[in-house]
Short mmCIF file of C-alpha atoms in Angstrom, two decimals:
data_model
loop_
_atom_site.label_atom_id
_atom_site.label_comp_id
_atom_site.label_asym_id
_atom_site.label_seq_id
_atom_site.Cartn_x
_atom_site.Cartn_y
_atom_site.Cartn_z
CA MET A 1 5.60 0.36 11.29
CA ARG A 2 2.52 0.28 9.11
CA ARG A 3 -0.10 2.69 10.37
CA PHE A 4 -3.86 2.58 10.02
CA ILE A 5 -3.98 5.31 7.40
CA LEU A 6 -7.01 4.77 5.18
CA PRO A 7 -5.85 6.30 1.91
CA LEU A 8 -8.03 5.48 -1.09
CA CYS A 9 -10.29 3.23 0.95
CA LEU A 10 -13.04 1.21 -0.65
CA ALA A 11 -16.03 2.42 1.34
CA LEU A 12 -18.30 4.06 -1.24
CA GLY A 13 -20.07 6.22 1.28
CA ALA A 14 -20.76 9.05 -1.16
CA CYS A 15 -24.10 7.41 -1.75
CA ALA A 16 -24.36 4.75 0.93
CA GLY A 17 -23.71 7.04 3.89
CA ALA A 18 -20.67 5.20 5.25
CA PRO A 19 -18.34 7.29 7.44
CA VAL A 20 -14.56 7.16 7.21
CA GLN A 21 -13.75 4.14 9.35
CA GLU A 22 -12.23 0.69 9.22
CA THR A 23 -14.04 -1.28 6.54
CA PRO A 24 -14.96 -4.99 6.51
CA SER A 25 -11.61 -5.66 4.83
CA ARG A 26 -10.13 -6.17 8.29
CA ALA A 27 -11.71 -9.58 8.76
CA ALA A 28 -10.38 -13.07 9.32
CA THR A 29 -10.98 -15.78 6.74
CA PRO A 30 -12.66 -18.95 8.11
CA GLU A 31 -11.58 -22.46 7.19
CA THR A 32 -14.90 -23.14 5.40
CA SER A 33 -17.20 -20.89 3.38
CA SER A 34 -20.49 -21.11 1.55
CA LEU A 35 -19.20 -18.69 -1.08
CA PRO A 36 -17.32 -19.51 -4.31
CA ALA A 37 -13.65 -20.43 -3.93
CA MET A 38 -11.12 -17.73 -3.13
CA LYS A 39 -9.06 -16.44 -6.05
CA THR A 40 -5.40 -15.51 -5.79
CA PHE A 41 -2.87 -13.89 -8.09
CA ALA A 42 -0.43 -16.19 -9.82
CA VAL A 43 1.98 -14.10 -11.93
CA ALA A 44 3.51 -10.76 -10.94
CA ARG A 45 3.51 -8.08 -13.63
CA PRO A 46 5.63 -5.24 -12.22
CA THR A 47 5.97 -2.04 -14.21
CA ALA A 48 9.45 -0.65 -14.83
CA PRO A 49 10.31 2.71 -13.19
CA GLN A 50 9.40 5.74 -15.28
CA ARG A 51 11.93 8.17 -13.83
CA SER A 52 15.51 9.08 -14.66
CA ASN A 53 18.35 7.40 -12.82
CA ARG A 54 19.37 10.78 -11.48
CA ASP A 55 16.00 11.14 -9.74
CA ILE A 56 16.04 7.50 -8.60
CA ALA A 57 19.46 8.06 -7.02
CA ARG A 58 18.01 10.92 -4.99
CA ASP A 59 15.07 8.70 -4.00
CA PHE A 60 17.46 5.92 -2.95
CA LEU A 61 19.50 8.23 -0.73
CA ASP A 62 16.45 9.77 0.95
CA LEU A 63 14.95 6.32 1.52
CA ALA A 64 18.14 4.72 2.82
CA PHE A 65 19.57 7.47 5.02
CA GLN A 66 16.52 8.74 6.85
CA LEU A 67 13.85 7.34 9.17
CA GLU A 68 10.16 8.13 8.78
CA SER A 69 10.48 10.49 11.76
CA GLY A 70 12.90 12.60 9.73
CA ARG A 71 15.96 11.52 11.71
CA GLN A 72 19.06 11.11 9.55
CA LEU A 73 20.98 7.83 9.47
CA GLU A 74 24.76 7.98 9.50
CA VAL A 75 25.46 4.79 7.56
CA LEU A 76 23.84 2.24 5.28
CA SER A 77 22.82 -0.99 7.00
CA ARG A 78 21.80 -4.23 5.31
CA PHE A 79 22.27 -7.98 5.59
CA GLU A 80 25.65 -9.26 4.45
CA GLY A 81 25.57 -12.76 2.96
CA PRO A 82 22.66 -15.16 2.40
CA ILE A 83 19.40 -14.26 4.19
CA SER A 84 17.19 -16.88 5.84
CA ILE A 85 13.55 -16.33 6.76
CA ARG A 86 11.13 -18.42 8.82
CA VAL A 87 7.49 -18.24 9.95
CA THR A 88 6.33 -18.80 13.53
CA GLY A 89 3.15 -18.22 15.51
CA ASN A 90 -0.19 -19.20 14.00
CA PRO A 91 -0.03 -18.21 10.31
CA PRO A 92 -3.25 -18.02 8.28
CA PRO A 93 -3.51 -20.42 5.31
CA THR A 94 -2.59 -17.80 2.70
CA LEU A 95 0.58 -16.51 4.39
CA ILE A 96 3.03 -19.25 3.34
CA PRO A 97 1.97 -19.26 -0.36
CA ASP A 98 2.17 -15.46 -0.47
CA LEU A 99 5.57 -15.51 1.25
CA ASN A 100 6.88 -18.12 -1.18
CA ARG A 101 5.81 -15.95 -4.12
CA LEU A 102 7.47 -12.91 -2.60
CA VAL A 103 10.73 -14.73 -1.83
CA LYS A 104 10.84 -15.96 -5.42
CA ARG A 105 10.34 -12.40 -6.69
CA LEU A 106 13.06 -11.05 -4.40
CA ARG A 107 15.48 -13.65 -5.72
CA ASN A 108 14.60 -13.17 -9.39
CA GLU A 109 13.87 -9.44 -9.59
CA ALA A 110 16.04 -7.95 -6.84
CA GLY A 111 18.85 -10.52 -6.99
CA ILE A 112 18.75 -11.05 -3.22
CA ASP A 113 20.08 -14.36 -1.86
CA ILE A 114 17.10 -15.12 0.38
CA ALA A 115 15.38 -18.40 1.23
CA ARG A 116 12.69 -19.67 3.59
CA VAL A 117 13.96 -22.07 6.28
CA ARG A 118 12.72 -23.83 9.41
CA SER A 119 15.82 -23.24 11.49
CA GLU A 120 15.45 -21.22 14.69
CA SER A 121 18.63 -19.34 13.80
CA SER A 122 17.08 -17.54 10.82
CA ASN A 123 17.93 -13.92 10.04
CA ILE A 124 14.29 -12.86 9.72
CA THR A 125 11.43 -14.27 11.78
CA ILE A 126 7.83 -13.61 10.75
CA GLU A 127 5.54 -14.16 13.72
CA ALA A 128 1.81 -14.35 12.97
CA VAL A 129 -0.25 -13.12 15.93
CA SER A 130 -3.65 -11.53 16.49
CA ARG A 131 -4.32 -7.89 15.76
CA ALA A 132 -5.17 -7.42 19.42
CA GLU A 133 -1.66 -8.58 20.40
CA ILE A 134 -0.08 -6.18 17.91
CA ARG A 135 -2.17 -3.27 19.16
CA ARG A 136 -1.29 -4.00 22.77
CA HIS A 137 2.28 -3.13 21.82
CA LEU A 138 1.65 -0.49 19.12
CA PRO A 139 -1.98 0.73 19.16
CA LYS A 140 -1.80 2.40 15.73
CA ALA A 141 0.06 -0.36 13.88
CA ALA A 142 -1.38 -3.07 11.66
CA CYS A 143 2.04 -4.78 11.54
CA PHE A 144 5.65 -3.80 12.22
CA VAL A 145 9.29 -4.83 12.06
CA VAL A 146 11.92 -4.65 14.82
CA PRO A 147 15.67 -5.38 14.81
CA ASN A 148 17.46 -7.83 17.10
CA ILE A 149 14.50 -9.75 18.52
CA ASP A 150 12.57 -12.74 17.20
CA ARG A 151 9.38 -12.86 19.34
CA LEU A 152 6.70 -10.32 20.13
CA SER A 153 6.96 -11.22 23.80
CA GLN A 154 10.48 -9.71 23.75
CA TYR A 155 9.40 -6.37 22.33
CA ARG A 156 8.13 -4.54 25.42
CA ALA A 157 11.38 -5.04 27.31
CA ALA A 158 13.56 -4.30 24.28
CA ARG A 159 11.69 -1.37 22.67
CA ASN A 160 13.73 1.39 24.34
CA SER A 161 17.08 -0.39 24.22
CA ARG A 162 20.02 0.23 21.93
CA ALA A 163 19.44 -3.16 20.31
CA THR A 164 16.13 -2.08 18.71
CA ASN A 165 17.31 1.41 17.76
CA TRP A 166 17.41 1.50 13.95
CA SER A 167 19.68 4.56 13.93
CA LEU A 168 22.41 2.62 15.75
CA LEU A 169 22.48 -0.34 13.35
CA ARG A 170 25.66 -0.82 11.36
CA THR A 171 24.69 -4.17 9.84
CA ARG A 172 21.54 -6.30 9.99
CA GLU A 173 21.73 -9.79 11.42
CA LYS A 174 18.39 -10.57 13.09
CA LEU A 175 14.95 -8.99 12.61
CA ALA A 176 11.38 -9.85 13.52
CA ILE A 177 8.22 -8.99 11.58
CA PHE A 178 4.86 -9.17 13.36
CA LEU A 179 1.84 -9.75 11.11
CA PRO A 180 -1.86 -10.18 11.96
CA ASN A 181 -3.25 -13.69 11.57
CA ASP A 182 -6.90 -12.61 11.81
CA ALA A 183 -7.03 -10.01 9.03
CA SER A 184 -8.11 -10.50 5.43
CA PRO A 185 -5.65 -12.41 3.20
CA GLN A 186 -4.91 -9.22 1.27
CA GLU A 187 -4.15 -7.23 4.39
CA VAL A 188 -1.79 -9.93 5.64
CA ARG A 189 -0.04 -9.99 2.25
CA ASP A 190 0.17 -6.20 2.13
CA CYS A 191 1.82 -6.14 5.55
CA LEU A 192 4.18 -8.91 4.43
CA HIS A 193 5.37 -6.96 1.38
CA GLU A 194 5.81 -3.66 3.19
CA GLU A 195 7.49 -4.98 6.32
CA LEU A 196 9.79 -7.43 4.55
CA ALA A 197 10.83 -4.66 2.14
CA GLN A 198 11.82 -2.48 5.10
CA ALA A 199 13.44 -5.38 6.93
CA LEU A 200 15.70 -5.87 3.90
CA GLY A 201 16.14 -2.34 2.65
CA PRO A 202 15.12 1.30 3.14
CA LEU A 203 13.56 2.34 6.44
CA ASN A 204 11.96 5.56 5.20
CA ASP A 205 8.76 6.31 3.28
CA LEU A 206 8.39 9.17 0.82
CA TYR A 207 5.02 10.62 -0.18
CA ARG A 208 6.56 11.98 -3.37
CA LEU A 209 6.89 8.44 -4.80
CA PRO A 210 3.83 7.53 -6.92
CA ASP A 211 4.94 3.97 -7.74
CA SER A 212 6.24 2.44 -4.53
CA VAL A 213 5.30 0.66 -1.31
CA PHE A 214 7.80 3.01 0.33
CA ASN A 215 4.99 5.56 0.62
CA ASP A 216 2.65 6.01 3.58
CA ASP A 217 -0.37 6.53 1.33
CA ASN A 218 -0.50 2.69 1.15
CA VAL A 219 -1.84 2.73 -2.43
CA HIS A 220 0.77 0.26 -3.69
CA THR A 221 0.74 -2.78 -1.44
CA VAL A 222 2.86 -5.28 -3.40
CA LEU A 223 6.43 -4.54 -4.39
CA THR A 224 6.61 -2.60 -7.65
CA GLY A 225 9.25 -2.50 -10.35
CA PHE A 226 10.69 0.63 -8.71
CA ASP A 227 10.87 -1.13 -5.35
CA MET A 228 12.68 -4.11 -6.82
CA LEU A 229 15.20 -1.79 -8.47
CA ILE A 230 15.82 -0.03 -5.15
CA LEU A 231 16.34 -3.37 -3.39
CA ARG A 232 18.60 -4.66 -6.17
CA ALA A 233 20.74 -1.54 -5.84
CA PHE A 234 20.66 -1.85 -2.04
CA TYR A 235 22.30 -5.29 -2.30
CA ASP A 236 24.64 -4.48 -5.17
CA ALA A 237 28.20 -5.74 -4.71
CA ASP A 238 29.53 -2.16 -4.93
CA LEU A 239 27.76 -1.26 -1.66
CA GLN A 240 28.21 -2.61 1.84
CA SER A 241 27.05 -1.98 5.39
CA GLY A 242 28.71 0.97 7.11
CA MET A 243 29.04 3.18 4.03
CA THR A 244 28.15 6.84 4.50
CA ARG A 245 25.65 8.77 2.39
CA ALA A 246 28.49 10.41 0.45
CA GLN A 247 30.14 7.08 -0.24
CA VAL A 248 26.89 5.54 -1.47
CA ALA A 249 26.09 8.62 -3.55
CA ALA A 250 29.42 8.25 -5.34
CA LYS A 251 28.64 4.63 -6.28
CA LEU A 252 24.97 5.00 -7.25
CA PRO A 253 25.33 6.48 -10.76
CA GLY A 254 27.35 3.51 -11.95
CA ILE A 255 25.10 1.00 -10.18
CA LEU A 256 21.89 2.43 -11.63
CA ALA A 257 23.38 2.78 -15.11
CA ARG A 258 24.15 -0.93 -15.02
CA LEU A 259 20.86 -2.07 -13.45
CA ASN A 260 18.50 0.35 -15.21
CA PRO A 261 19.93 1.50 -18.56
CA ARG A 262 16.55 2.91 -19.61
CA GLY A 263 16.80 5.44 -16.78
CA GLU A 264 19.94 6.89 -18.34
CA ARG A 265 17.90 8.07 -21.32
CA LEU A 266 15.14 9.80 -19.34
CA ALA A 267 15.34 13.47 -18.45
CA SER A 268 15.52 14.42 -14.79
CA ASN A 269 12.27 15.80 -13.36
CA PRO A 270 12.68 15.72 -9.59
CA ALA A 271 9.56 15.97 -7.46
CA PRO A 272 9.81 18.52 -4.64
CA SER A 273 10.09 17.25 -1.09
CA THR A 274 6.97 16.90 1.02
CA PRO A 275 6.69 19.36 3.95
CA ARG A 276 5.87 17.93 7.37
CA VAL A 277 2.74 20.09 7.67
CA TRP A 278 1.16 18.23 4.72
CA ILE A 279 2.21 14.82 6.06
CA ASN A 280 0.76 15.56 9.51
CA ALA A 281 -2.46 16.89 8.00
CA ILE A 282 -2.98 13.82 5.81
CA GLN A 283 -2.30 11.47 8.73
CA THR A 284 -4.87 13.29 10.86
CA ALA A 285 -7.43 13.45 8.06
CA LEU A 286 -7.28 9.76 7.13
CA GLY A 287 -5.81 8.09 10.18
CA PRO A 288 -7.58 6.79 13.28
CA GLY A 289 -8.65 8.65 16.39
CA ALA A 290 -9.74 12.09 15.17
CA ARG A 291 -13.26 13.51 15.17
CA HIS A 292 -14.88 14.37 11.85
CA ALA A 293 -14.39 18.12 12.31
CA GLN A 294 -10.69 17.54 13.02
CA ARG A 295 -10.37 15.32 9.95
CA LEU A 296 -12.04 17.86 7.72
CA GLY A 297 -9.89 20.69 9.06
CA ALA A 298 -6.75 18.61 8.50
CA ALA A 299 -7.82 17.70 4.95
CA THR A 300 -8.39 21.39 4.24
CA THR A 301 -4.90 22.16 5.52
CA ALA A 302 -3.42 19.43 3.32
CA LEU A 303 -5.19 20.77 0.23
CA ARG A 304 -4.14 24.36 0.92
CA THR A 305 -0.56 23.22 1.42
CA ALA A 306 -0.61 21.28 -1.84
CA GLN A 307 -1.96 24.33 -3.65
CA SER A 308 0.57 26.70 -2.08
CA GLU A 309 3.41 24.31 -2.97
CA GLY A 310 2.25 24.43 -6.58
CA TRP A 311 1.94 20.64 -6.81
CA THR A 312 0.25 19.08 -9.81
CA ASP A 313 1.20 15.48 -9.04
CA HIS A 314 -0.37 12.62 -7.08
CA ARG A 315 -0.02 14.50 -3.78
CA ARG A 316 -2.29 17.27 -5.04
CA ALA A 317 -4.68 14.57 -6.26
CA PHE A 318 -4.51 12.77 -2.91
CA SER A 319 -5.40 16.01 -1.14
CA HIS A 320 -8.54 16.34 -3.26
CA TYR A 321 -9.34 12.68 -2.67
CA ALA A 322 -9.15 13.17 1.09
CA MET A 323 -11.54 16.12 0.81
CA GLY A 324 -13.90 14.01 -1.26
CA ARG A 325 -13.91 11.18 1.26
CA LEU A 326 -14.61 13.55 4.14
CA THR A 327 -17.38 15.57 2.47
CA GLN A 328 -19.21 12.81 0.63
CA THR A 329 -21.84 12.18 3.32
CA THR A 330 -22.52 15.86 4.09
CA ASP A 331 -22.00 17.54 0.71
CA PRO A 332 -22.02 14.98 -2.14
CA ASP A 333 -21.79 17.62 -4.87
CA THR A 334 -18.62 19.09 -3.39
CA ALA A 335 -17.22 15.60 -2.88
CA LEU A 336 -17.85 14.77 -6.53
CA GLN A 337 -15.92 17.84 -7.63
CA HIS A 338 -12.98 16.82 -5.46
CA PHE A 339 -13.01 13.29 -6.87
CA ARG A 340 -13.05 14.70 -10.41
CA LEU A 341 -10.12 16.99 -9.59
CA ALA A 342 -8.25 14.07 -8.04
CA ASP A 343 -8.74 12.12 -11.26
CA GLN A 344 -7.44 15.03 -13.34
CA PHE A 345 -4.24 15.34 -11.33
CA TYR A 346 -3.69 11.59 -11.21
CA ARG A 347 -4.05 11.49 -15.00
CA ARG A 348 -1.13 13.93 -15.29
CA THR A 349 1.15 11.86 -13.03
CA PRO A 350 3.20 9.03 -14.58
CA GLY A 351 2.89 5.90 -12.47
CA ALA A 352 -0.47 6.84 -10.91
CA ASP A 353 -2.67 4.36 -12.78
CA LEU A 354 -3.58 2.49 -9.60
CA HIS A 355 -4.50 5.74 -7.87
CA ARG A 356 -6.86 6.56 -10.74
CA ALA A 357 -8.49 3.14 -10.40
CA TYR A 358 -9.38 3.96 -6.79
CA THR A 359 -10.82 7.29 -7.88
CA ALA A 360 -12.78 5.52 -10.60
CA SER A 361 -14.59 3.50 -7.93
CA GLN A 362 -15.93 6.70 -6.38
CA LEU A 363 -16.86 8.31 -9.69
CA ALA A 364 -18.56 5.14 -10.92
CA ALA A 365 -20.47 4.79 -7.63
CA HIS A 366 -21.83 8.29 -8.10
CA ALA A 367 -22.86 7.57 -11.69
CA ILE A 368 -24.64 4.39 -10.63
CA ASN A 369 -26.47 6.21 -7.84
CA GLN A 370 -27.65 8.69 -10.45
CA GLY A 371 -28.91 5.82 -12.61
CA ASN A 372 -26.33 6.55 -15.33
CA GLY A 373 -25.19 3.08 -16.35
CA PRO A 374 -23.39 4.09 -19.57
CA ARG A 375 -21.33 6.69 -17.71
CA ALA A 376 -20.35 4.18 -15.01
CA LEU A 377 -19.33 1.60 -17.61
CA ALA A 378 -17.15 4.16 -19.38
CA ILE A 379 -15.42 5.05 -16.12
CA LEU A 380 -14.87 1.44 -15.06
CA GLY A 381 -13.74 0.11 -18.45
CA PRO A 382 -9.93 0.30 -18.24
CA ASN A 383 -9.64 0.09 -14.46
CA LEU A 384 -10.48 -3.57 -13.82
CA GLY A 385 -7.32 -4.59 -15.67
CA ILE A 386 -5.28 -2.08 -13.68
CA ALA A 387 -6.53 -3.43 -10.34
CA GLU A 388 -5.68 -6.96 -11.48
CA ARG A 389 -2.22 -5.98 -12.74
CA PHE A 390 -1.39 -4.43 -9.37
CA GLU A 391 -2.78 -7.48 -7.52
CA ASN A 392 -5.39 -5.57 -5.55
CA ALA A 393 -8.22 -8.05 -5.04
CA ALA A 394 -10.29 -5.75 -2.81
CA LEU A 395 -10.27 -3.02 -5.45
CA LEU A 396 -10.78 -5.49 -8.30
CA SER A 397 -13.83 -7.08 -6.69
CA THR A 398 -15.27 -3.65 -5.89
CA LEU A 399 -14.89 -2.49 -9.49
CA MET A 400 -16.42 -5.75 -10.74
CA LEU A 401 -19.43 -5.35 -8.43
CA LEU A 402 -19.86 -1.76 -9.60
CA ARG A 403 -19.74 -2.95 -13.19
CA GLY A 404 -22.44 -5.47 -12.36
CA GLU A 405 -24.75 -2.69 -11.14
CA ALA A 406 -23.96 -0.57 -14.21
CA LEU A 407 -24.75 -3.51 -16.50
CA ASP A 408 -28.06 -3.97 -14.72
CA LEU A 409 -28.89 -0.32 -15.36
CA VAL A 410 -28.41 -0.77 -19.13
CA GLY A 411 -30.44 -3.97 -19.26
CA ARG A 412 -27.58 -6.50 -19.55
CA LYS A 413 -28.69 -8.63 -16.61
CA GLY A 414 -27.00 -11.86 -17.70
CA GLU A 415 -23.60 -10.19 -17.87
CA ALA A 416 -24.28 -8.44 -14.58
CA ASP A 417 -25.03 -11.71 -12.78
CA ARG A 418 -21.92 -13.39 -14.19
CA ILE A 419 -19.52 -10.62 -13.17
CA ARG A 420 -21.01 -10.47 -9.68
CA VAL A 421 -20.44 -14.19 -9.18
CA ASP A 422 -16.93 -13.88 -10.64
CA SER A 423 -16.14 -11.03 -8.24
CA ILE A 424 -16.77 -13.07 -5.10
CA GLY A 425 -13.59 -15.14 -5.37
CA TRP A 426 -11.55 -11.93 -5.43
CA ALA A 427 -13.65 -10.41 -2.65
CA ARG A 428 -12.85 -13.39 -0.43
CA TYR A 429 -9.12 -12.66 -0.79
CA GLY A 430 -9.59 -8.90 -0.51
CA PHE A 431 -12.15 -8.65 2.28
CA GLY A 432 -11.86 -11.96 4.11
CA ALA A 433 -14.73 -13.56 5.98
CA ASP A 434 -18.10 -14.32 4.40
CA TRP A 435 -19.83 -11.59 6.40
CA ALA A 436 -17.34 -9.01 5.11
CA VAL A 437 -17.86 -10.13 1.50
CA ARG A 438 -21.64 -10.00 1.90
CA ALA A 439 -21.37 -6.55 3.48
CA LYS A 440 -19.52 -5.33 0.39
CA LEU A 441 -22.17 -6.90 -1.88
CA ARG A 442 -24.94 -5.10 0.04
CA GLU A 443 -23.06 -1.81 0.08
CA ILE A 444 -22.66 -1.72 -3.69
CA SER A 445 -26.11 -3.10 -4.40
CA ALA A 446 -27.57 -0.24 -2.35
CA LEU A 447 -26.06 2.29 -4.77
CA ASN A 448 -28.44 1.25 -7.53
CA PRO A 449 -31.63 3.39 -7.39
CA ALA A 450 -33.48 0.84 -9.54
CA ARG A 451 -33.33 -1.67 -6.68
CA GLY A 452 -35.19 0.67 -4.39
CA ARG A 453 -37.91 1.28 -6.97
CA SER A 454 -38.33 -2.44 -7.69
CA GLY A 455 -38.14 -3.53 -4.06
CA GLY A 456 -34.92 -5.49 -4.74
#
């Protein structure tokens, strides 16, 4: 299931005083709006994997033969034959277009024989229900996927049965995905990508992956080039349901050499595994339910673990980012140092461009609050394109709004007004309802010290 972990969240509380909490992004989109029209992404631009096939083979095996709990799976399970998918419940207006785009990508990029149908006998059912209904069944889940049922009303009776036990599956025939219909369009789409990817393929998540939705940090929320390669290999003709880890491992080198010839030329540089103590600490620090002191203690544990492991990758950066988020209201100077360290470690990690764009939002917010428009513009410069390439409308609109404040600080008011207006269409997809969009506008406007002096 997809948990409410708030990884590189978009609350810019370093200067606005916002605590770590659910942000206005979790808001339904009304049928009508007084704001400019919603914008959506049209063309996917996935980035090819930047690791060797030897390392990708290891990733594949750890993703495919283990559950998130750490339990090992005896055999590979997947759908055999064409896959049909239908939508039930009360889907929001953006769900069907986003699903159609994703199905097209799965067919073209992963080579999966999948199609949307209206038949009740479909292999995969996506039921759109309220967040309250989802939380009645799984209080910490935003969305989730279950085998061998097709309605949420069946889940409570089936949850402890053999039918819904992933570790007992030998082949996949029927699955249900439960998505919220009263969340922002981006959150619904993010759930769709993550849950459909797990319905089709690997059931595990790995924090060591910087470029994948199969990672509980939730930074990547649409399927990446790496993810499509994993799914293409998952459904390769040389594999089938019921194969053991050893049998799959014997086939993978040939499969990956054929599907990803570039990976044959790259040197192996395997990332170390992630210890459970770090995973638990990060989930406590950024997940729901803990008090601030508990969050801060957990973030400290995560950072110390990352340091003791000798990490210099995105997990070390993420540890600093968590510390920054949790100290920004009480010790802004310390938070700023953590955000700067996060940026340094992200810069060293191939495939962490999107992570750096999140960090840029915090660093630019600080510069704006200090009245340093040129510094904020320099930070934001390359990151708007990154947010757009990775189809993150919430991040893109946030960066655009920050750029608007920075432009105001350097006296370029006309440009500032234009980019703010242009950002609203993306904010409507990323944050949802009008009130949530306006809350984001106010939050970022409040960063600008010039507004306080001028009474704006």
